[in-house]
Amino acid sequence: MNLPGCDDLPPGTLTVEEALERIRTEVDKVQGEERVAIRDALDRVLAEDITAPMDVPPHRNSAMDGYALRADDLPESGEASLTVIGKSFAGTPFEGRVDPGQCVRIMTGAVVPDDTDTVVMQEQVRPDHDRIILSPGHQRGQNIRNPGEDMKRGEPILLQGRLLNAADIGLIASLGIAEVSVVRRPRVVFFSTGDELRGIGEILEQGDIYDSNRYTLHALLSRMNVEMIDQGVIPDDHNAIRAAFKNAAEVGDMVITSGGVSVGEADFVKQTLDEMGEIGFWKIAMKPGKPLAFGQLGKAWFFGLPGNPVSVMATFMLFVRPALQIMQGTRVAAPLSLRATLASDIRKTPGRKDYQRGILNKTTDGSLTVTTTGLQGSHVLSSMSKANCFIVLPRESGGVPRGETIEVIPFMGMI
Ligand code: AMP
Ligand code: MG
């Protein structure tokens, strides 16, 4: 296959897949763990295996409101009449004996009395003073939840590396465990570079813009459960960048910068990384986000993201996110990829893998369609804000006409 722009990547340029593979092989889990209360454990990564210290449910209990009885008393034909001798409520068990011909009023979750083995729903009996009348059609053992049905004592329940979700937190609580060991939060230092960047509240002189990347990064990082250290805006000055790198390397497990990674005269980030650390790669055949410096700065992993706001988001989602997942010791979850019908024409030249901003819709017949958000420049941050997915176009692909089926990656919790 000799597709234009495909077999002729310039030296030092990696495909998205190659870049990801490099990140996967090089980046490591951070050392250190801490114990946290389970309320604080959501979205943290387990640093220990959790084994059930008890059965859940701990006791045999009723799945229904009804009557607990002996299966031998169930009628095979005709009707049976049983005496109700007591009650078993959730939290207040019935303590006595249940003899043949007797039954106990029981509520959902209440302990099933020892002598009984079957529960009949209250809707399926006819009360008659202190007795109930039963018809045939019931099964021995029905409506009973056995101890350990959910989790068995001694069984491994959640393993180290698990990214804890809401269900997991509840599960741990149901085992009576109050605290868990989780992987320490990676410390991420980040800053913007650029002489043109002003802080919100400052006056913009001719040529100035507000620094938005630091806010976007702060928001993206907030979703990743890391400790953040914001180093502000650093001017395009080699010494200032050196000083910022030095500070960042001292505290960070990861350093993220934006801007200054291309080949312009004021682009000192790559140079400084070369000088003070180690460059892994810095050109990726993707759009947006071609120049990207990945490497090491002291003990920290370094990501020099491009300056353009859309490129910052795309490279964060594609590369920084998985790197952070590895550092947290959890499985790198490839983003969900779907197929959708293109509802508008797309322009593209072959050569780079394109992540256009799209709006994914479900039509009334249940199929998925996608349109682009319009202008696709990497400076057009509103395209990210309007979008709910990336439209992924392979490197070799040119423009795609409407009606074609293409790959989309929904943002879903990523931005
Ligand atoms: P650079 O990679 O430094 O050449 O920047 C590329 C483009 O992104 C330029 O138009 C910059 O003005 C813009 N840019 C760089 N950093 C930021 C930032 N922190 N916020 C908004 N735009 C930025
Ligand atoms: Mg710049």
PDB file of C-alpha atoms in Angstrom, residues 104-395:
ATOM      1  CA  VAL A 104     -44.197 -16.415  60.667  1.00  0.00           C
ATOM      2  CA  ARG A 105     -45.076 -13.046  59.204  1.00  0.00           C
ATOM      3  CA  ILE A 106     -41.847 -11.822  57.539  1.00  0.00           C
ATOM      4  CA  MET A 107     -40.577  -8.636  55.873  1.00  0.00           C
ATOM      5  CA  THR A 108     -38.007  -8.147  53.118  1.00  0.00           C
ATOM      6  CA  GLY A 109     -34.484  -8.478  54.507  1.00  0.00           C
ATOM      7  CA  ALA A 110     -35.636 -10.084  57.763  1.00  0.00           C
ATOM      8  CA  VAL A 111     -33.957 -13.261  59.032  1.00  0.00           C
ATOM      9  CA  VAL A 112     -35.752 -16.416  57.925  1.00  0.00           C
ATOM     10  CA  PRO A 113     -36.508 -18.449  61.086  1.00  0.00           C
ATOM     11  CA  ASP A 114     -34.395 -21.625  61.396  1.00  0.00           C
ATOM     12  CA  ASP A 115     -37.251 -24.086  61.137  1.00  0.00           C
ATOM     13  CA  THR A 116     -38.611 -22.513  57.961  1.00  0.00           C
ATOM     14  CA  ASP A 117     -37.227 -22.729  54.445  1.00  0.00           C
ATOM     15  CA  THR A 118     -39.742 -21.034  52.167  1.00  0.00           C
ATOM     16  CA  VAL A 119     -41.388 -17.635  51.913  1.00  0.00           C
ATOM     17  CA  VAL A 120     -44.772 -17.056  50.314  1.00  0.00           C
ATOM     18  CA  MET A 121     -45.579 -13.524  49.155  1.00  0.00           C
ATOM     19  CA  GLN A 122     -48.266 -11.777  51.134  1.00  0.00           C
ATOM     20  CA  GLU A 123     -50.229 -11.113  47.920  1.00  0.00           C
ATOM     21  CA  GLN A 124     -50.473 -14.882  47.408  1.00  0.00           C
ATOM     22  CA  VAL A 125     -52.208 -15.806  50.675  1.00  0.00           C
ATOM     23  CA  ARG A 126     -55.607 -15.143  52.107  1.00  0.00           C
ATOM     24  CA  PRO A 127     -55.443 -13.893  55.723  1.00  0.00           C
ATOM     25  CA  ASP A 128     -58.040 -15.325  58.032  1.00  0.00           C
ATOM     26  CA  HIS A 129     -57.722 -13.872  61.578  1.00  0.00           C
ATOM     27  CA  ASP A 130     -54.562 -15.464  63.023  1.00  0.00           C
ATOM     28  CA  ARG A 131     -54.258 -17.855  60.110  1.00  0.00           C
ATOM     29  CA  ILE A 132     -53.411 -17.745  56.417  1.00  0.00           C
ATOM     30  CA  ILE A 133     -54.867 -19.832  53.635  1.00  0.00           C
ATOM     31  CA  LEU A 134     -52.512 -21.026  50.904  1.00  0.00           C
ATOM     32  CA  SER A 135     -53.201 -22.408  47.446  1.00  0.00           C
ATOM     33  CA  PRO A 136     -50.884 -24.820  45.584  1.00  0.00           C
ATOM     34  CA  GLY A 137     -48.213 -23.654  43.134  1.00  0.00           C
ATOM     35  CA  HIS A 138     -45.327 -22.653  45.401  1.00  0.00           C
ATOM     36  CA  GLN A 139     -41.757 -23.925  45.242  1.00  0.00           C
ATOM     37  CA  ARG A 140     -39.713 -25.271  48.116  1.00  0.00           C
ATOM     38  CA  GLY A 141     -37.067 -22.657  49.059  1.00  0.00           C
ATOM     39  CA  GLN A 142     -38.615 -19.801  47.116  1.00  0.00           C
ATOM     40  CA  ASN A 143     -38.008 -16.110  47.950  1.00  0.00           C
ATOM     41  CA  ILE A 144     -35.042 -16.833  50.169  1.00  0.00           C
ATOM     42  CA  ARG A 145     -31.692 -15.060  49.875  1.00  0.00           C
ATOM     43  CA  ASN A 146     -28.868 -17.231  51.108  1.00  0.00           C
ATOM     44  CA  PRO A 147     -25.822 -16.030  53.067  1.00  0.00           C
ATOM     45  CA  GLY A 148     -22.887 -15.200  50.789  1.00  0.00           C
ATOM     46  CA  GLU A 149     -25.069 -15.027  47.676  1.00  0.00           C
ATOM     47  CA  ASP A 150     -23.638 -11.608  46.828  1.00  0.00           C
ATOM     48  CA  MET A 151     -20.125 -12.046  48.260  1.00  0.00           C
ATOM     49  CA  LYS A 152     -18.610 -15.051  50.022  1.00  0.00           C
ATOM     50  CA  ARG A 153     -16.334 -14.732  53.016  1.00  0.00           C
ATOM     51  CA  GLY A 154     -12.693 -15.173  51.883  1.00  0.00           C
ATOM     52  CA  GLU A 155     -13.513 -14.398  48.259  1.00  0.00           C
ATOM     53  CA  PRO A 156     -11.398 -11.724  46.495  1.00  0.00           C
ATOM     54  CA  ILE A 157     -13.814  -8.887  45.739  1.00  0.00           C
ATOM     55  CA  LEU A 158     -11.812  -5.979  44.288  1.00  0.00           C
ATOM     56  CA  LEU A 159      -8.227  -6.189  43.165  1.00  0.00           C
ATOM     57  CA  GLN A 160      -5.322  -3.808  43.364  1.00  0.00           C
ATOM     58  CA  GLY A 161      -5.384  -1.418  40.393  1.00  0.00           C
ATOM     59  CA  ARG A 162      -9.157  -1.098  40.434  1.00  0.00           C
ATOM     60  CA  LEU A 163     -10.419   2.419  39.737  1.00  0.00           C
ATOM     61  CA  LEU A 164     -13.142   2.652  42.362  1.00  0.00           C
ATOM     62  CA  ASN A 165     -16.629   3.598  41.210  1.00  0.00           C
ATOM     63  CA  ALA A 166     -19.815   4.263  43.151  1.00  0.00           C
ATOM     64  CA  ALA A 167     -20.841   0.588  43.124  1.00  0.00           C
ATOM     65  CA  ASP A 168     -17.433  -0.415  44.512  1.00  0.00           C
ATOM     66  CA  ILE A 169     -17.719   2.084  47.353  1.00  0.00           C
ATOM     67  CA  GLY A 170     -21.084   0.600  48.336  1.00  0.00           C
ATOM     68  CA  LEU A 171     -19.710  -2.923  48.014  1.00  0.00           C
ATOM     69  CA  ILE A 172     -16.836  -2.138  50.375  1.00  0.00           C
ATOM     70  CA  ALA A 173     -19.279  -0.557  52.827  1.00  0.00           C
ATOM     71  CA  SER A 174     -21.465  -3.670  52.740  1.00  0.00           C
ATOM     72  CA  LEU A 175     -18.406  -5.654  53.883  1.00  0.00           C
ATOM     73  CA  GLY A 176     -18.083  -3.355  56.892  1.00  0.00           C
ATOM     74  CA  ILE A 177     -14.777  -1.893  55.717  1.00  0.00           C
ATOM     75  CA  ALA A 178     -14.311   1.794  56.549  1.00  0.00           C
ATOM     76  CA  GLU A 179     -10.967   2.608  54.928  1.00  0.00           C
ATOM     77  CA  VAL A 180      -8.964   1.378  51.973  1.00  0.00           C
ATOM     78  CA  SER A 181      -5.414   1.801  50.709  1.00  0.00           C
ATOM     79  CA  VAL A 182      -5.240   3.729  47.487  1.00  0.00           C
ATOM     80  CA  VAL A 183      -2.408   4.808  45.242  1.00  0.00           C
ATOM     81  CA  ARG A 184      -1.018   8.224  46.081  1.00  0.00           C
ATOM     82  CA  ARG A 185      -2.256  10.991  43.784  1.00  0.00           C
ATOM     83  CA  PRO A 186       0.343  11.859  41.172  1.00  0.00           C
ATOM     84  CA  ARG A 187       1.563  15.437  41.567  1.00  0.00           C
ATOM     85  CA  VAL A 188       1.137  17.317  38.338  1.00  0.00           C
ATOM     86  CA  VAL A 189       2.859  20.656  37.818  1.00  0.00           C
ATOM     87  CA  PHE A 190       1.618  22.696  34.898  1.00  0.00           C
ATOM     88  CA  PHE A 191       2.224  26.083  33.368  1.00  0.00           C
ATOM     89  CA  SER A 192       1.607  28.092  30.231  1.00  0.00           C
ATOM     90  CA  THR A 193       4.337  29.660  28.144  1.00  0.00           C
ATOM     91  CA  GLY A 194       4.013  32.733  25.950  1.00  0.00           C
ATOM     92  CA  ASP A 195       4.763  36.457  26.051  1.00  0.00           C
ATOM     93  CA  GLU A 196       1.294  37.192  24.708  1.00  0.00           C
ATOM     94  CA  LEU A 197      -0.542  35.566  27.601  1.00  0.00           C
ATOM     95  CA  ARG A 198      -2.341  37.656  30.183  1.00  0.00           C
ATOM     96  CA  GLY A 199      -4.200  36.586  33.280  1.00  0.00           C
ATOM     97  CA  ILE A 200      -7.924  37.132  33.608  1.00  0.00           C
ATOM     98  CA  GLY A 201      -8.466  40.648  34.965  1.00  0.00           C
ATOM     99  CA  GLU A 202      -5.389  42.061  33.248  1.00  0.00           C
ATOM    100  CA  ILE A 203      -5.698  44.583  30.420  1.00  0.00           C
ATOM    101  CA  LEU A 204      -4.996  43.189  26.958  1.00  0.00           C
ATOM    102  CA  GLU A 205      -2.493  45.256  24.989  1.00  0.00           C
ATOM    103  CA  GLN A 206      -2.323  44.924  21.229  1.00  0.00           C
ATOM    104  CA  GLY A 207      -1.410  41.299  20.433  1.00  0.00           C
ATOM    105  CA  ASP A 208      -2.195  39.932  23.882  1.00  0.00           C
ATOM    106  CA  ILE A 209      -4.667  37.162  24.633  1.00  0.00           C
ATOM    107  CA  TYR A 210      -5.964  35.623  27.806  1.00  0.00           C
ATOM    108  CA  ASP A 211      -4.304  32.443  28.957  1.00  0.00           C
ATOM    109  CA  SER A 212      -7.011  29.819  28.619  1.00  0.00           C
ATOM    110  CA  ASN A 213      -4.907  26.647  28.505  1.00  0.00           C
ATOM    111  CA  ARG A 214      -4.108  26.723  32.188  1.00  0.00           C
ATOM    112  CA  TYR A 215      -7.812  26.779  32.991  1.00  0.00           C
ATOM    113  CA  THR A 216      -8.604  24.023  30.523  1.00  0.00           C
ATOM    114  CA  LEU A 217      -5.789  21.919  31.957  1.00  0.00           C
ATOM    115  CA  HIS A 218      -6.927  22.598  35.486  1.00  0.00           C
ATOM    116  CA  ALA A 219     -10.393  21.362  34.537  1.00  0.00           C
ATOM    117  CA  LEU A 220      -9.121  18.305  32.669  1.00  0.00           C
ATOM    118  CA  LEU A 221      -6.803  17.414  35.531  1.00  0.00           C
ATOM    119  CA  SER A 222      -9.627  17.848  38.037  1.00  0.00           C
ATOM    120  CA  ARG A 223     -11.309  14.885  36.377  1.00  0.00           C
ATOM    121  CA  MET A 224      -8.195  12.765  36.844  1.00  0.00           C
ATOM    122  CA  ASN A 225      -7.792  12.838  40.608  1.00  0.00           C
ATOM    123  CA  VAL A 226      -4.319  14.276  40.761  1.00  0.00           C
ATOM    124  CA  GLU A 227      -2.645  16.824  42.988  1.00  0.00           C
ATOM    125  CA  MET A 228      -2.230  20.001  40.948  1.00  0.00           C
ATOM    126  CA  ILE A 229       0.458  22.619  41.156  1.00  0.00           C
ATOM    127  CA  ASP A 230      -0.201  25.611  38.923  1.00  0.00           C
ATOM    128  CA  GLN A 231       3.009  27.492  38.097  1.00  0.00           C
ATOM    129  CA  GLY A 232       1.283  30.271  36.188  1.00  0.00           C
ATOM    130  CA  VAL A 233       2.437  31.841  32.964  1.00  0.00           C
ATOM    131  CA  ILE A 234       6.115  31.772  32.005  1.00  0.00           C
ATOM    132  CA  PRO A 235       7.365  34.242  29.384  1.00  0.00           C
ATOM    133  CA  ASP A 236       9.176  33.157  26.224  1.00  0.00           C
ATOM    134  CA  ASP A 237      12.544  33.609  27.834  1.00  0.00           C
ATOM    135  CA  HIS A 238      15.035  30.786  27.916  1.00  0.00           C
ATOM    136  CA  ASN A 239      16.188  31.473  31.464  1.00  0.00           C
ATOM    137  CA  ALA A 240      12.678  31.878  32.782  1.00  0.00           C
ATOM    138  CA  ILE A 241      11.751  28.552  31.203  1.00  0.00           C
ATOM    139  CA  ARG A 242      14.849  26.901  32.692  1.00  0.00           C
ATOM    140  CA  ALA A 243      13.906  28.176  36.136  1.00  0.00           C
ATOM    141  CA  ALA A 244      10.315  26.965  35.737  1.00  0.00           C
ATOM    142  CA  PHE A 245      11.543  23.543  34.625  1.00  0.00           C
ATOM    143  CA  LYS A 246      13.827  23.322  37.630  1.00  0.00           C
ATOM    144  CA  ASN A 247      11.035  24.109  40.086  1.00  0.00           C
ATOM    145  CA  ALA A 248       8.622  21.779  38.345  1.00  0.00           C
ATOM    146  CA  ALA A 249      11.064  18.861  38.308  1.00  0.00           C
ATOM    147  CA  GLU A 250      11.618  19.209  42.039  1.00  0.00           C
ATOM    148  CA  VAL A 251       7.976  18.682  42.967  1.00  0.00           C
ATOM    149  CA  GLY A 252       6.222  16.980  40.093  1.00  0.00           C
ATOM    150  CA  ASP A 253       5.639  13.375  39.124  1.00  0.00           C
ATOM    151  CA  MET A 254       4.475  14.893  35.865  1.00  0.00           C
ATOM    152  CA  VAL A 255       5.095  18.286  34.277  1.00  0.00           C
ATOM    153  CA  ILE A 256       2.728  19.650  31.649  1.00  0.00           C
ATOM    154  CA  THR A 257       3.417  22.812  29.676  1.00  0.00           C
ATOM    155  CA  SER A 258       1.554  24.412  26.829  1.00  0.00           C
ATOM    156  CA  GLY A 259       3.029  26.434  23.994  1.00  0.00           C
ATOM    157  CA  GLY A 260       6.568  26.881  22.813  1.00  0.00           C
ATOM    158  CA  VAL A 261       7.093  23.394  21.414  1.00  0.00           C
ATOM    159  CA  SER A 262       7.155  24.168  17.719  1.00  0.00           C
ATOM    160  CA  VAL A 263      10.145  25.415  15.788  1.00  0.00           C
ATOM    161  CA  GLY A 264       9.550  29.160  16.100  1.00  0.00           C
ATOM    162  CA  GLU A 265      12.276  31.422  17.405  1.00  0.00           C
ATOM    163  CA  ALA A 266      10.618  31.892  20.754  1.00  0.00           C
ATOM    164  CA  ASP A 267       9.900  28.195  21.269  1.00  0.00           C
ATOM    165  CA  PHE A 268      12.182  27.250  24.131  1.00  0.00           C
ATOM    166  CA  VAL A 269      10.315  24.328  25.648  1.00  0.00           C
ATOM    167  CA  LYS A 270      11.742  21.593  23.468  1.00  0.00           C
ATOM    168  CA  GLN A 271      15.243  23.106  23.639  1.00  0.00           C
ATOM    169  CA  THR A 272      15.111  23.313  27.404  1.00  0.00           C
ATOM    170  CA  LEU A 273      13.855  19.765  27.736  1.00  0.00           C
ATOM    171  CA  ASP A 274      16.752  18.651  25.534  1.00  0.00           C
ATOM    172  CA  GLU A 275      19.130  20.552  27.767  1.00  0.00           C
ATOM    173  CA  MET A 276      17.775  19.654  31.214  1.00  0.00           C
ATOM    174  CA  GLY A 277      15.997  16.372  30.626  1.00  0.00           C
ATOM    175  CA  GLU A 278      15.411  13.811  27.946  1.00  0.00           C
ATOM    176  CA  ILE A 279      13.233  14.138  24.872  1.00  0.00           C
ATOM    177  CA  GLY A 280      11.225  11.083  23.905  1.00  0.00           C
ATOM    178  CA  PHE A 281       9.509  12.306  20.787  1.00  0.00           C
ATOM    179  CA  TRP A 282       8.100  15.519  19.628  1.00  0.00           C
ATOM    180  CA  LYS A 283       6.248  15.130  16.361  1.00  0.00           C
ATOM    181  CA  ILE A 284       3.085  13.124  15.966  1.00  0.00           C
ATOM    182  CA  ALA A 285       1.250  12.602  12.707  1.00  0.00           C
ATOM    183  CA  MET A 286      -2.025  13.911  14.060  1.00  0.00           C
ATOM    184  CA  LYS A 287      -4.174  16.966  13.747  1.00  0.00           C
ATOM    185  CA  PRO A 288      -4.645  18.917  15.906  1.00  0.00           C
ATOM    186  CA  GLY A 289      -1.509  18.608  17.996  1.00  0.00           C
ATOM    187  CA  LYS A 290       1.423  17.777  15.781  1.00  0.00           C
ATOM    188  CA  PRO A 291       4.310  19.021  17.905  1.00  0.00           C
ATOM    189  CA  LEU A 292       4.278  17.347  21.286  1.00  0.00           C
ATOM    190  CA  ALA A 293       7.272  16.958  23.506  1.00  0.00           C
ATOM    191  CA  PHE A 294       7.211  13.853  25.643  1.00  0.00           C
ATOM    192  CA  GLY A 295      10.149  12.992  27.814  1.00  0.00           C
ATOM    193  CA  GLN A 296      11.617  13.058  31.264  1.00  0.00           C
ATOM    194  CA  LEU A 297      12.594  15.972  33.399  1.00  0.00           C
ATOM    195  CA  GLY A 298      14.397  14.707  36.483  1.00  0.00           C
ATOM    196  CA  LYS A 299      12.043  12.092  37.927  1.00  0.00           C
ATOM    197  CA  ALA A 300       8.991  13.661  36.331  1.00  0.00           C
ATOM    198  CA  TRP A 301       7.330  12.659  33.081  1.00  0.00           C
ATOM    199  CA  PHE A 302       7.171  15.639  30.814  1.00  0.00           C
ATOM    200  CA  PHE A 303       4.458  16.587  28.347  1.00  0.00           C
ATOM    201  CA  GLY A 304       5.089  19.723  26.329  1.00  0.00           C
ATOM    202  CA  LEU A 305       1.708  20.281  24.738  1.00  0.00           C
ATOM    203  CA  PRO A 306       1.210  22.599  21.780  1.00  0.00           C
ATOM    204  CA  GLY A 307      -0.073  26.098  22.461  1.00  0.00           C
ATOM    205  CA  ASN A 308      -3.261  26.015  20.452  1.00  0.00           C
ATOM    206  CA  PRO A 309      -6.186  25.410  22.797  1.00  0.00           C
ATOM    207  CA  VAL A 310      -7.796  22.585  20.803  1.00  0.00           C
ATOM    208  CA  SER A 311      -4.436  20.846  20.471  1.00  0.00           C
ATOM    209  CA  VAL A 312      -3.995  21.049  24.223  1.00  0.00           C
ATOM    210  CA  MET A 313      -7.273  19.237  24.774  1.00  0.00           C
ATOM    211  CA  ALA A 314      -6.732  16.605  22.089  1.00  0.00           C
ATOM    212  CA  THR A 315      -3.202  15.736  23.172  1.00  0.00           C
ATOM    213  CA  PHE A 316      -4.266  15.677  26.811  1.00  0.00           C
ATOM    214  CA  MET A 317      -7.115  13.288  26.079  1.00  0.00           C
ATOM    215  CA  LEU A 318      -5.055  11.035  23.830  1.00  0.00           C
ATOM    216  CA  PHE A 319      -1.693  10.942  25.622  1.00  0.00           C
ATOM    217  CA  VAL A 320      -1.658  12.626  29.031  1.00  0.00           C
ATOM    218  CA  ARG A 321      -4.770  10.840  30.241  1.00  0.00           C
ATOM    219  CA  PRO A 322      -3.434   7.329  29.577  1.00  0.00           C
ATOM    220  CA  ALA A 323      -0.075   8.330  31.062  1.00  0.00           C
ATOM    221  CA  LEU A 324      -1.836   9.426  34.249  1.00  0.00           C
ATOM    222  CA  GLN A 325      -3.817   6.198  34.340  1.00  0.00           C
ATOM    223  CA  ILE A 326      -0.557   4.249  34.175  1.00  0.00           C
ATOM    224  CA  MET A 327       0.937   6.431  36.910  1.00  0.00           C
ATOM    225  CA  GLN A 328      -2.105   5.713  39.067  1.00  0.00           C
ATOM    226  CA  GLY A 329      -1.614   2.024  38.483  1.00  0.00           C
ATOM    227  CA  THR A 330      -4.914   1.358  36.793  1.00  0.00           C
ATOM    228  CA  ARG A 331      -5.868  -0.154  33.490  1.00  0.00           C
ATOM    229  CA  VAL A 332      -5.538   2.218  30.556  1.00  0.00           C
ATOM    230  CA  ALA A 333      -9.066   2.343  29.283  1.00  0.00           C
ATOM    231  CA  ALA A 334      -9.152   3.005  25.555  1.00  0.00           C
ATOM    232  CA  PRO A 335     -11.867   5.573  24.944  1.00  0.00           C
ATOM    233  CA  LEU A 336     -15.128   4.134  23.658  1.00  0.00           C
ATOM    234  CA  SER A 337     -15.186   4.171  19.888  1.00  0.00           C
ATOM    235  CA  LEU A 338     -18.436   4.034  17.890  1.00  0.00           C
ATOM    236  CA  ARG A 339     -19.441   4.084  14.254  1.00  0.00           C
ATOM    237  CA  ALA A 340     -21.745   6.817  12.986  1.00  0.00           C
ATOM    238  CA  THR A 341     -23.074   8.033   9.659  1.00  0.00           C
ATOM    239  CA  LEU A 342     -21.568  11.279   8.532  1.00  0.00           C
ATOM    240  CA  ALA A 343     -24.299  13.892   8.032  1.00  0.00           C
ATOM    241  CA  SER A 344     -22.074  16.560   6.485  1.00  0.00           C
ATOM    242  CA  ASP A 345     -19.092  16.449   4.137  1.00  0.00           C
ATOM    243  CA  ILE A 346     -15.662  16.514   5.746  1.00  0.00           C
ATOM    244  CA  ARG A 347     -12.531  18.053   4.283  1.00  0.00           C
ATOM    245  CA  LYS A 348      -9.142  16.520   4.957  1.00  0.00           C
ATOM    246  CA  THR A 349      -5.816  15.959   3.263  1.00  0.00           C
ATOM    247  CA  PRO A 350      -4.061  12.617   3.739  1.00  0.00           C
ATOM    248  CA  GLY A 351      -0.998  12.453   5.983  1.00  0.00           C
ATOM    249  CA  ARG A 352      -2.127  12.973   9.563  1.00  0.00           C
ATOM    250  CA  LYS A 353      -4.712  11.293  11.719  1.00  0.00           C
ATOM    251  CA  ASP A 354      -7.430  13.837  12.204  1.00  0.00           C
ATOM    252  CA  TYR A 355      -9.549  14.385  15.306  1.00  0.00           C
ATOM    253  CA  GLN A 356     -12.276  16.704  14.102  1.00  0.00           C
ATOM    254  CA  ARG A 357     -14.859  18.008  16.487  1.00  0.00           C
ATOM    255  CA  GLY A 358     -18.261  16.445  15.991  1.00  0.00           C
ATOM    256  CA  ILE A 359     -21.797  16.452  17.262  1.00  0.00           C
ATOM    257  CA  LEU A 360     -23.125  12.938  17.648  1.00  0.00           C
ATOM    258  CA  ASN A 361     -26.864  12.452  17.461  1.00  0.00           C
ATOM    259  CA  LYS A 362     -29.235   9.548  17.778  1.00  0.00           C
ATOM    260  CA  THR A 363     -31.944   9.617  15.136  1.00  0.00           C
ATOM    261  CA  THR A 364     -35.506   8.478  15.759  1.00  0.00           C
ATOM    262  CA  ASP A 365     -34.735   5.061  14.245  1.00  0.00           C
ATOM    263  CA  GLY A 366     -31.939   4.624  16.804  1.00  0.00           C
ATOM    264  CA  SER A 367     -28.977   5.007  14.439  1.00  0.00           C
ATOM    265  CA  LEU A 368     -26.117   7.409  15.083  1.00  0.00           C
ATOM    266  CA  THR A 369     -25.256  10.358  12.889  1.00  0.00           C
ATOM    267  CA  VAL A 370     -22.510  12.910  13.264  1.00  0.00           C
ATOM    268  CA  THR A 371     -21.834  16.386  11.897  1.00  0.00           C
ATOM    269  CA  THR A 372     -18.771  18.542  12.347  1.00  0.00           C
ATOM    270  CA  THR A 373     -18.956  21.658  14.481  1.00  0.00           C
ATOM    271  CA  GLY A 374     -17.820  23.876  11.617  1.00  0.00           C
ATOM    272  CA  LEU A 375     -14.453  25.655  11.625  1.00  0.00           C
ATOM    273  CA  GLN A 376     -11.803  23.137  12.610  1.00  0.00           C
ATOM    274  CA  GLY A 377      -8.751  25.307  13.268  1.00  0.00           C
ATOM    275  CA  SER A 378      -6.777  24.270  16.345  1.00  0.00           C
ATOM    276  CA  HIS A 379      -7.290  27.787  17.732  1.00  0.00           C
ATOM    277  CA  VAL A 380     -11.096  27.441  17.572  1.00  0.00           C
ATOM    278  CA  LEU A 381     -11.830  26.353  21.127  1.00  0.00           C
ATOM    279  CA  SER A 382     -15.557  26.885  20.612  1.00  0.00           C
ATOM    280  CA  SER A 383     -15.411  23.825  18.327  1.00  0.00           C
ATOM    281  CA  MET A 384     -14.540  21.728  21.393  1.00  0.00           C
ATOM    282  CA  SER A 385     -17.214  23.375  23.469  1.00  0.00           C
ATOM    283  CA  LYS A 386     -19.911  22.669  20.855  1.00  0.00           C
ATOM    284  CA  ALA A 387     -18.731  19.117  20.255  1.00  0.00           C
ATOM    285  CA  ASN A 388     -19.617  15.949  22.108  1.00  0.00           C
ATOM    286  CA  CYS A 389     -17.206  13.696  20.230  1.00  0.00           C
ATOM    287  CA  PHE A 390     -14.125  13.467  18.077  1.00  0.00           C
ATOM    288  CA  ILE A 391     -14.598  12.363  14.496  1.00  0.00           C
ATOM    289  CA  VAL A 392     -11.569  10.177  13.878  1.00  0.00           C
ATOM    290  CA  LEU A 393     -10.200  10.092  10.354  1.00  0.00           C
ATOM    291  CA  PRO A 394      -7.300   7.757   9.626  1.00  0.00           C
ATOM    292  CA  ARG A 395      -3.992   9.138   8.427  1.00  0.00           C
TER     293      ARG A 395
END
